[in-house]
CSV table of C-alpha atoms in Angstrom, one decimal:
chain,number,residue,atom,x,y,z
M,1,MET,CA,132.0,119.2,76.4
M,2,PHE,CA,134.4,117.6,73.9
M,3,TRP,CA,133.1,114.0,74.4
M,4,LEU,CA,129.5,115.2,74.5
M,5,THR,CA,129.9,117.0,71.2
M,6,ALA,CA,131.7,114.0,69.7
M,7,ALA,CA,128.9,111.7,70.8
M,8,LEU,CA,126.2,113.9,69.5
M,9,GLY,CA,128.2,114.4,66.3
M,10,LEU,CA,128.4,110.6,65.8
M,11,LEU,CA,124.7,110.2,66.4
M,12,ALA,CA,124.0,112.9,63.8
M,13,PHE,CA,126.7,111.4,61.5
M,14,VAL,CA,124.6,108.2,61.1
M,15,THR,CA,122.0,110.2,59.2
M,16,PRO,CA,124.1,111.4,56.3
M,17,LEU,CA,125.7,107.9,56.1
M,18,ALA,CA,122.2,106.4,55.8
M,19,THR,CA,121.4,108.8,52.9
M,20,ASP,CA,124.8,109.1,51.2
M,21,MET,CA,126.5,105.7,51.5
M,22,TYR,CA,124.1,103.8,49.3
M,23,LEU,CA,123.8,106.5,46.6
M,24,PRO,CA,126.5,104.9,44.3
M,25,ALA,CA,124.4,101.8,44.3
M,26,PHE,CA,121.3,103.5,42.9
M,27,PRO,CA,121.9,102.5,39.3
M,28,HIS,CA,122.6,98.9,40.4
M,29,LEU,CA,119.4,98.8,42.6
M,30,THR,CA,117.2,99.7,39.6
M,31,GLY,CA,118.3,96.5,37.9
M,32,GLU,CA,118.5,94.2,40.9
M,33,LEU,CA,115.1,95.2,42.4
M,34,HIS,CA,113.5,95.7,39.0
M,35,SER,CA,112.5,99.4,39.5
M,36,SER,CA,112.8,102.8,37.9
M,37,ALA,CA,114.9,105.7,39.1
M,38,SER,CA,111.9,107.2,40.9
M,39,GLY,CA,111.1,103.9,42.5
M,40,ILE,CA,114.6,103.6,44.0
M,41,GLN,CA,114.4,107.2,45.2
M,42,LEU,CA,111.3,106.2,47.2
M,43,THR,CA,113.7,104.4,49.6
M,44,LEU,CA,115.2,107.8,50.3
M,45,THR,CA,111.8,109.4,50.6
M,46,ALA,CA,110.7,106.8,53.1
M,47,PHE,CA,113.8,107.4,55.2
M,48,LEU,CA,113.1,111.2,55.2
M,49,LEU,CA,109.4,110.7,56.0
M,50,GLY,CA,110.4,108.5,58.9
M,51,MET,CA,112.9,111.2,60.1
M,52,GLY,CA,110.2,113.8,59.9
M,53,LEU,CA,107.5,111.9,61.8
M,54,GLY,CA,110.1,110.6,64.3
M,55,GLN,CA,111.3,114.0,65.2
M,56,LEU,CA,107.7,115.3,65.5
M,57,LEU,CA,106.9,112.6,68.1
M,58,ILE,CA,110.3,112.1,69.8
M,59,GLY,CA,111.1,115.8,70.3
M,60,PRO,CA,108.0,116.6,72.5
M,61,LEU,CA,108.5,113.3,74.3
M,62,SER,CA,112.0,114.3,75.3
M,63,ASP,CA,110.5,117.6,76.7
M,64,ARG,CA,108.3,115.4,78.9
M,65,PHE,CA,110.4,112.4,79.9
M,66,GLY,CA,113.9,113.7,79.5
M,67,ARG,CA,116.5,113.3,76.8
M,68,ARG,CA,118.4,110.2,77.6
M,69,VAL,CA,115.8,107.4,77.5
M,70,PRO,CA,114.2,108.4,74.1
M,71,LEU,CA,117.7,108.8,72.7
M,72,LEU,CA,118.9,105.4,73.7
M,73,ALA,CA,115.7,103.7,72.6
M,74,GLY,CA,115.9,105.3,69.2
M,75,ALA,CA,119.6,104.5,68.7
M,76,ALA,CA,118.9,100.8,69.6
M,77,VAL,CA,116.1,100.5,67.0
M,78,MET,CA,118.3,102.2,64.4
M,79,VAL,CA,120.9,99.4,64.8
M,80,THR,CA,118.2,96.7,64.3
M,81,ALA,CA,116.5,98.5,61.4
M,82,SER,CA,119.9,98.8,59.6
M,83,ALA,CA,120.6,95.1,59.9
M,84,LEU,CA,117.1,94.3,58.6
M,85,CYS,CA,117.6,96.6,55.6
M,86,ALA,CA,120.6,94.5,54.6
M,87,LEU,CA,118.3,91.4,54.6
M,88,ALA,CA,115.4,93.0,52.7
M,89,PRO,CA,114.1,90.7,49.9
M,90,SER,CA,112.3,93.3,47.8
M,91,LEU,CA,111.9,97.0,47.1
M,92,GLY,CA,108.6,97.2,49.1
M,93,VAL,CA,110.2,95.7,52.2
M,94,LEU,CA,113.2,97.9,51.9
M,95,VAL,CA,111.0,101.0,51.6
M,96,VAL,CA,109.2,100.0,54.9
M,97,LEU,CA,112.4,99.3,56.7
M,98,ARG,CA,113.9,102.6,55.5
M,99,PHE,CA,111.0,104.4,57.1
M,100,VAL,CA,111.7,102.6,60.4
M,101,GLN,CA,115.3,103.4,60.1
M,102,GLY,CA,114.6,107.1,59.6
M,103,PHE,CA,112.1,107.2,62.4
M,104,SER,CA,114.5,105.7,64.9
M,105,GLY,CA,117.5,107.6,63.6
M,106,SER,CA,115.7,110.9,64.1
M,107,ALA,CA,116.2,110.5,67.9
M,108,GLY,CA,119.9,111.3,67.6
M,109,VAL,CA,119.2,114.4,65.5
M,110,VAL,CA,116.2,116.0,67.3
M,111,ILE,CA,117.5,115.2,70.8
M,112,GLY,CA,121.0,116.3,69.9
M,113,ARG,CA,119.8,119.8,69.0
M,114,ALA,CA,117.7,119.9,72.2
M,115,VAL,CA,120.7,118.9,74.3
M,116,ILE,CA,122.8,121.7,72.9
M,117,THR,CA,120.0,124.2,73.8
M,118,ASP,CA,119.8,122.7,77.3
M,119,VAL,CA,123.5,123.2,78.0
M,120,THR,CA,124.5,126.4,76.1
M,121,SER,CA,123.1,129.4,74.4
M,122,GLY,CA,124.0,132.5,72.2
M,123,ASP,CA,127.0,132.5,69.9
M,124,ARG,CA,128.4,129.4,71.7
M,125,ALA,CA,125.3,127.5,70.7
M,126,ALA,CA,125.8,128.6,67.1
M,127,ARG,CA,129.4,127.4,67.2
M,128,LEU,CA,128.2,124.1,68.6
M,129,PHE,CA,125.6,123.8,65.8
M,130,GLY,CA,128.4,124.6,63.4
M,131,SER,CA,130.6,121.9,65.0
M,132,LEU,CA,127.9,119.3,64.5
M,133,MET,CA,127.5,120.4,60.9
M,134,THR,CA,131.2,120.0,60.5
M,135,LEU,CA,131.1,116.4,61.9
M,136,THR,CA,128.0,115.5,59.9
M,137,GLY,CA,129.7,117.1,56.8
M,138,LEU,CA,132.2,114.2,56.9
M,139,GLY,CA,129.3,111.9,55.8
M,140,PRO,CA,129.2,113.2,52.2
M,141,ILE,CA,133.0,112.9,52.1
M,142,VAL,CA,133.4,109.4,53.5
M,143,ALA,CA,130.1,107.8,52.6
M,144,PRO,CA,130.2,107.8,48.8
M,145,MET,CA,133.8,106.4,48.6
M,146,VAL,CA,133.0,103.7,51.1
M,147,GLY,CA,129.7,103.0,49.5
M,148,ALA,CA,131.3,102.7,46.1
M,149,ALA,CA,133.9,100.3,47.4
M,150,LEU,CA,131.3,98.2,49.2
M,151,THR,CA,128.9,98.3,46.3
M,152,GLU,CA,131.5,96.8,43.9
M,153,SER,CA,132.8,94.2,46.5
M,154,ALA,CA,129.8,93.3,48.6
M,155,GLY,CA,126.8,94.8,46.8
M,156,TRP,CA,124.3,97.2,48.2
M,157,ARG,CA,123.6,94.8,51.2
M,158,GLY,CA,127.2,95.2,52.3
M,159,VAL,CA,126.5,99.0,52.5
M,160,PHE,CA,123.7,98.4,55.1
M,161,TRP,CA,125.8,96.0,57.1
M,162,ALA,CA,128.5,98.7,57.4
M,163,LEU,CA,125.8,101.1,58.4
M,164,THR,CA,124.7,98.7,61.1
M,165,GLY,CA,128.2,98.7,62.6
M,166,VAL,CA,128.4,102.6,62.7
M,167,SER,CA,124.9,102.7,64.2
M,168,ALA,CA,126.0,100.4,67.0
M,169,LEU,CA,129.1,102.6,67.7
M,170,ALA,CA,126.8,105.6,67.9
M,171,LEU,CA,124.6,103.8,70.4
M,172,LEU,CA,127.7,103.1,72.6
M,173,GLY,CA,128.6,106.8,72.4
M,174,ALA,CA,125.2,107.8,73.6
M,175,VAL,CA,125.3,105.3,76.5
M,176,PHE,CA,128.7,106.5,77.8
M,177,PHE,CA,128.9,110.2,76.9
M,178,VAL,CA,125.4,111.7,76.7
M,179,PRO,CA,124.0,112.4,80.2
M,180,GLU,CA,120.5,113.6,81.0
M,181,SER,CA,120.5,117.3,80.3
M,182,LEU,CA,116.9,118.2,81.2
M,183,PRO,CA,116.3,118.5,84.9
M,184,ASP,CA,113.0,117.2,86.3
M,185,GLY,CA,111.9,120.7,87.1
M,186,LYS,CA,112.1,121.8,83.5
M,187,ARG,CA,110.1,119.0,82.0
M,188,HIS,CA,106.6,119.3,80.6
M,189,THR,CA,104.4,117.0,82.8
M,190,GLY,CA,100.9,118.0,81.7
M,191,GLY,CA,100.4,115.3,79.2
M,192,PRO,CA,99.5,115.5,75.4
M,193,ARG,CA,97.4,118.6,75.8
M,194,ASP,CA,100.3,120.6,77.2
M,195,THR,CA,102.5,119.1,74.6
M,196,LEU,CA,100.2,120.4,71.8
M,197,ARG,CA,100.0,123.8,73.6
M,198,ALA,CA,103.8,123.9,73.5
M,199,MET,CA,103.8,123.0,69.8
M,200,ARG,CA,101.3,125.8,69.1
M,201,GLY,CA,103.4,128.3,71.0
M,202,VAL,CA,106.5,127.3,69.0
M,203,LEU,CA,104.6,127.7,65.7
M,204,GLY,CA,103.2,131.0,66.8
M,205,ASP,CA,106.6,132.6,66.8
M,206,ARG,CA,106.8,134.2,63.4
M,207,ALA,CA,110.6,134.6,63.5
M,208,TYR,CA,111.1,131.0,64.6
M,209,LEU,CA,109.0,129.9,61.6
M,210,GLY,CA,111.0,132.1,59.2
M,211,TYR,CA,114.3,130.7,60.3
M,212,THR,CA,112.9,127.1,60.4
M,213,LEU,CA,111.6,127.4,56.8
M,214,SER,CA,114.9,128.8,55.6
M,215,PHE,CA,116.7,125.8,57.3
M,216,GLY,CA,114.2,123.2,56.0
M,217,LEU,CA,114.3,124.6,52.4
M,218,ALA,CA,118.1,124.6,52.4
M,219,PHE,CA,118.0,120.9,53.3
M,220,ALA,CA,115.4,120.3,50.6
M,221,MET,CA,117.8,121.8,48.1
M,222,LEU,CA,120.5,119.4,49.4
M,223,PHE,CA,118.3,116.4,49.0
M,224,SER,CA,117.3,117.4,45.5
M,225,TYR,CA,121.0,117.1,44.8
M,226,ILE,CA,121.5,113.9,46.8
M,227,ALA,CA,118.6,112.1,45.1
M,228,GLY,CA,119.9,112.9,41.6
M,229,SER,CA,123.7,113.0,42.1
M,230,ALA,CA,124.4,109.4,41.1
M,231,PHE,CA,122.5,109.8,37.9
M,232,LEU,CA,124.1,113.2,37.3
M,233,PHE,CA,127.6,112.0,37.6
M,234,GLN,CA,127.2,108.5,36.1
M,235,LYS,CA,124.5,108.9,33.5
M,236,VAL,CA,124.6,112.6,32.5
M,237,LEU,CA,128.4,113.3,32.9
M,238,GLY,CA,129.5,109.7,32.1
M,239,LEU,CA,131.7,109.0,35.2
M,240,SER,CA,132.4,105.6,36.6
M,241,VAL,CA,131.0,104.6,40.0
M,242,GLY,CA,134.4,105.3,41.6
M,243,HIS,CA,134.9,108.6,39.9
M,244,ALA,CA,131.4,109.7,40.7
M,245,SER,CA,131.9,109.0,44.3
M,246,LEU,CA,135.1,111.0,44.3
M,247,ALA,CA,133.2,114.0,42.7
M,248,PHE,CA,130.5,113.7,45.4
M,249,ALA,CA,133.1,113.5,48.1
M,250,GLY,CA,135.0,116.5,46.8
M,251,ILE,CA,131.9,118.6,47.1
M,252,GLY,CA,131.5,117.2,50.6
M,253,VAL,CA,135.0,118.4,51.5
M,254,VAL,CA,134.1,121.9,50.4
M,255,GLY,CA,131.0,121.9,52.5
M,256,THR,CA,132.9,120.6,55.6
M,257,LEU,CA,135.5,123.3,55.2
M,258,ALA,CA,132.8,125.9,54.9
M,259,SER,CA,131.3,124.6,58.2
M,260,MET,CA,134.6,124.8,60.0
M,261,THR,CA,135.2,128.4,58.7
M,262,GLY,CA,131.7,129.5,59.5
M,263,THR,CA,132.1,128.2,63.1
M,264,ARG,CA,135.1,130.5,63.5
M,265,LEU,CA,133.5,133.5,61.9
M,266,VAL,CA,130.2,133.5,63.8
M,267,GLY,CA,131.7,135.4,66.7
M,268,ARG,CA,133.0,138.1,64.4
M,269,TYR,CA,130.1,138.6,62.0
M,270,GLY,CA,127.1,137.0,63.8
M,271,PRO,CA,124.8,134.2,62.7
M,272,GLU,CA,122.4,136.6,60.9
M,273,ARG,CA,125.0,138.0,58.5
M,274,LEU,CA,126.5,134.6,57.7
M,275,LEU,CA,123.0,133.3,57.1
M,276,ARG,CA,122.2,136.0,54.5
M,277,THR,CA,125.6,135.5,52.9
M,278,GLY,CA,124.9,131.8,52.5
M,279,LEU,CA,121.4,132.4,51.1
M,280,GLY,CA,122.8,134.8,48.4
M,281,THR,CA,125.4,132.3,47.3
M,282,MET,CA,122.9,129.5,47.1
M,283,VAL,CA,120.4,131.5,45.0
M,284,ALA,CA,123.0,132.8,42.5
M,285,CYS,CA,124.8,129.5,41.9
M,286,THR,CA,121.6,127.3,41.7
M,287,ALA,CA,120.1,129.7,39.1
M,288,ALA,CA,123.4,129.5,37.1
M,289,LEU,CA,123.3,125.6,37.2
M,290,CYS,CA,119.7,125.6,36.1
M,291,THR,CA,120.4,127.9,33.2
M,292,VAL,CA,123.5,125.9,32.0
M,293,SER,CA,121.6,122.6,32.2
M,294,LEU,CA,118.6,124.0,30.2
M,295,ALA,CA,121.1,125.2,27.6
M,296,GLY,CA,122.7,121.8,27.3
M,297,ALA,CA,126.1,123.1,28.1
M,298,LEU,CA,126.7,121.0,31.3
M,299,THR,CA,130.3,119.8,31.7
M,300,LEU,CA,132.1,118.3,34.7
M,301,PRO,CA,134.4,121.3,35.4
M,302,LEU,CA,131.5,123.8,35.2
M,303,THR,CA,129.2,121.6,37.3
M,304,MET,CA,131.8,121.3,40.0
M,305,ALA,CA,132.7,125.0,39.9
M,306,LEU,CA,129.1,126.0,40.5
M,307,LEU,CA,128.1,123.2,42.9
M,308,CYS,CA,130.9,123.9,45.4
M,309,PRO,CA,129.8,127.4,46.3
M,310,VAL,CA,126.2,126.2,46.5
M,311,PHE,CA,127.2,123.9,49.4
M,312,ILE,CA,129.4,126.5,51.0
M,313,GLY,CA,126.2,128.6,51.2
M,314,MET,CA,124.1,125.7,52.3
M,315,ARG,CA,126.4,125.0,55.3
M,316,LEU,CA,126.3,128.6,56.4
M,317,VAL,CA,122.5,128.6,56.1
M,318,THR,CA,121.8,125.4,58.0
M,319,ALA,CA,124.2,126.0,60.9
M,320,ASN,CA,123.0,129.6,61.5
M,321,ALA,CA,119.3,129.3,60.7
M,322,GLY,CA,119.1,126.3,63.0
M,323,ALA,CA,120.8,128.2,65.9
M,324,LEU,CA,118.7,131.3,65.3
M,325,ALA,CA,115.5,129.2,65.2
M,326,MET,CA,116.3,127.3,68.4
M,327,ALA,CA,117.2,130.5,70.2
M,328,ARG,CA,113.6,131.6,69.8
M,329,VAL,CA,112.2,128.7,71.8
M,330,PRO,CA,114.5,127.9,74.8
M,331,HIS,CA,111.5,127.1,76.9
M,332,ALA,CA,110.4,124.2,74.6
M,333,SER,CA,113.6,123.1,72.9
M,334,GLY,CA,112.4,119.6,72.3
M,335,SER,CA,109.3,120.8,70.5
M,336,GLY,CA,111.2,123.4,68.7
M,337,SER,CA,113.8,120.9,67.5
M,338,ALA,CA,110.9,118.5,66.5
M,339,VAL,CA,109.2,121.1,64.3
M,340,LEU,CA,112.6,122.2,62.8
M,341,GLY,CA,113.5,118.6,61.9
M,342,THR,CA,110.1,117.5,60.8
M,343,LEU,CA,109.8,120.4,58.3
M,344,GLN,CA,113.3,119.7,57.1
M,345,SER,CA,112.5,116.0,56.5
M,346,ALA,CA,109.1,116.7,54.9
M,347,LEU,CA,110.4,119.2,52.4
M,348,SER,CA,113.4,116.9,51.6
M,349,ALA,CA,111.1,113.9,51.2
M,350,LEU,CA,108.9,115.9,48.8
M,351,MET,CA,111.9,116.9,46.6
M,352,ALA,CA,113.7,113.5,46.5
M,353,PRO,CA,111.4,111.6,44.1
M,354,LEU,CA,110.6,114.7,41.9
M,355,VAL,CA,114.2,114.9,40.6
M,356,GLY,CA,113.8,111.5,38.9
M,357,LEU,CA,110.7,112.3,36.9
M,358,GLY,CA,112.7,113.3,33.9
M,359,GLY,CA,114.5,110.0,33.8
M,360,GLU,CA,118.1,109.0,34.3
M,361,HIS,CA,119.7,111.1,31.6
M,362,THR,CA,118.9,114.7,32.4
M,363,ALA,CA,119.8,117.0,35.3
M,364,VAL,CA,117.3,119.7,34.5
M,365,PRO,CA,114.7,118.6,37.2
M,366,MET,CA,117.4,118.3,39.8
M,367,PHE,CA,118.8,121.8,39.2
M,368,LEU,CA,115.4,123.4,38.8
M,369,GLY,CA,114.3,121.9,42.1
M,370,MET,CA,117.5,123.2,43.8
M,371,ALA,CA,117.0,126.7,42.4
M,372,ILE,CA,113.4,126.8,43.6
M,373,CYS,CA,114.3,125.6,47.1
M,374,ALA,CA,117.2,128.2,47.4
M,375,ALA,CA,114.9,131.0,46.3
M,376,LEU,CA,112.2,130.0,48.8
M,377,SER,CA,114.7,129.6,51.6
M,378,SER,CA,115.8,133.2,51.0
M,379,LEU,CA,112.3,134.5,50.9
M,380,SER,CA,111.4,132.8,54.2
M,381,LEU,CA,113.5,135.4,56.0
M,382,LEU,CA,110.8,137.9,55.3
M,383,LEU,CA,109.0,136.4,58.3
M,384,THR,CA,111.8,137.4,60.6
M,385,ARG,CA,111.6,141.1,59.9
M,386,GLY,CA,111.0,143.2,63.0
M,387,ALA,CA,111.7,140.3,65.3
M,388,VAL,CA,113.6,141.1,68.5
M,389,PRO,CA,116.7,138.9,68.8
M,390,VAL,CA,116.5,136.3,71.5
M,391,GLY,CA,119.5,134.3,72.8
M,392,VAL,CA,121.9,134.7,69.9
M,393,THR,CA,123.8,137.9,70.2
M,394,ALA,CA,124.7,140.1,67.3
M,395,PRO,CA,128.2,141.1,66.3
M,396,ALA,CA,129.7,143.4,68.9
M,397,THR,CA,131.8,145.1,66.2
M,398,ASP,CA,128.9,146.8,64.4
M,399,PRO,CA,126.0,147.6,66.8
M,400,ARG,CA,124.4,150.1,64.3
M,401,ARG,CA,123.8,147.3,61.8
M,402,THR,CA,122.2,145.3,64.5
M,403,ALA,CA,119.9,148.2,65.4
M,404,ALA,CA,118.9,148.5,61.8
M,405,ARG,CA,118.0,144.9,61.5
M,406,THR,CA,115.9,144.8,64.6
């Protein structure tokens, strides 16, 4: 299980690298590719759209043909697309290649979630989801510092060459450590019509939809921050490229520690309670950031003090909402993972270019978008009211609260 988790974590790790590692180069890209901030952020939007469409198609395919073949094919294309991004001659070409990169990279994410559901369930599944979040949380720590160093020494193209190497390593991990986890007898063999029927069944589960919306909107909040972070730290707060990457990485450290802590606490408090704690933290702190930014009182210490708890909450939400959603659809985990990831990517893609509409020298659109996403993520849990828990057990220490929730 260790090597399987590590391999799945590495496949998922490529995704935050592909989004975070070139962020320090955003201000440089605007000049080299003769574009505005919103134009450069389209490269992030294209990646997220590719991720969404890829998961929507690859997830159901993995329910029909098994996990291993689509996973290996996607990982191989990801390596090729990353190399071609490094050679892109223009913004338009880079946007197209980023879409391909996101589409192929989605295989590791969507199939990884399905594999976890294939091999485990309950609180153990929530802990594995938390472990993957911990591993992927290393991306925002490592990526900005590496990206800043590469940007200053080898330019933005060097960032994509480094991403090519990591993608190749993830492909090797999949080849050697991710076996086929879906037996022939559990595969959907009825063709596209049965696949669509399975998708409709997944979407018909109201509680699944509530947890999935909460998960997706939490990620949309994250990508509002990711898309605007370089401009926040460099243009609004006046940090250098290196110092901005350190600030970004520092927030990533906090998020990773939150994932590690949440993984240990899920057996004691249960995923539902941790999810609601995370949502409350996100809503309160994003509202405070929005207020401070509108008042023109934004400073680096205050920004960091409020952003850190936001991402503690976000890590609690994504790990537990994802596990609770997948627990609703164990009979169609590939389709369930596809809807989960597609909605996540679509909402994130919608938010990414919006944060640049105010220009490079204001953080108000970014923080306003984050606050709206956090509030909607919390409201999404209204859809789960009255649902009977499936798969993920409640905390054994307080059965009366469990009875009250259900």
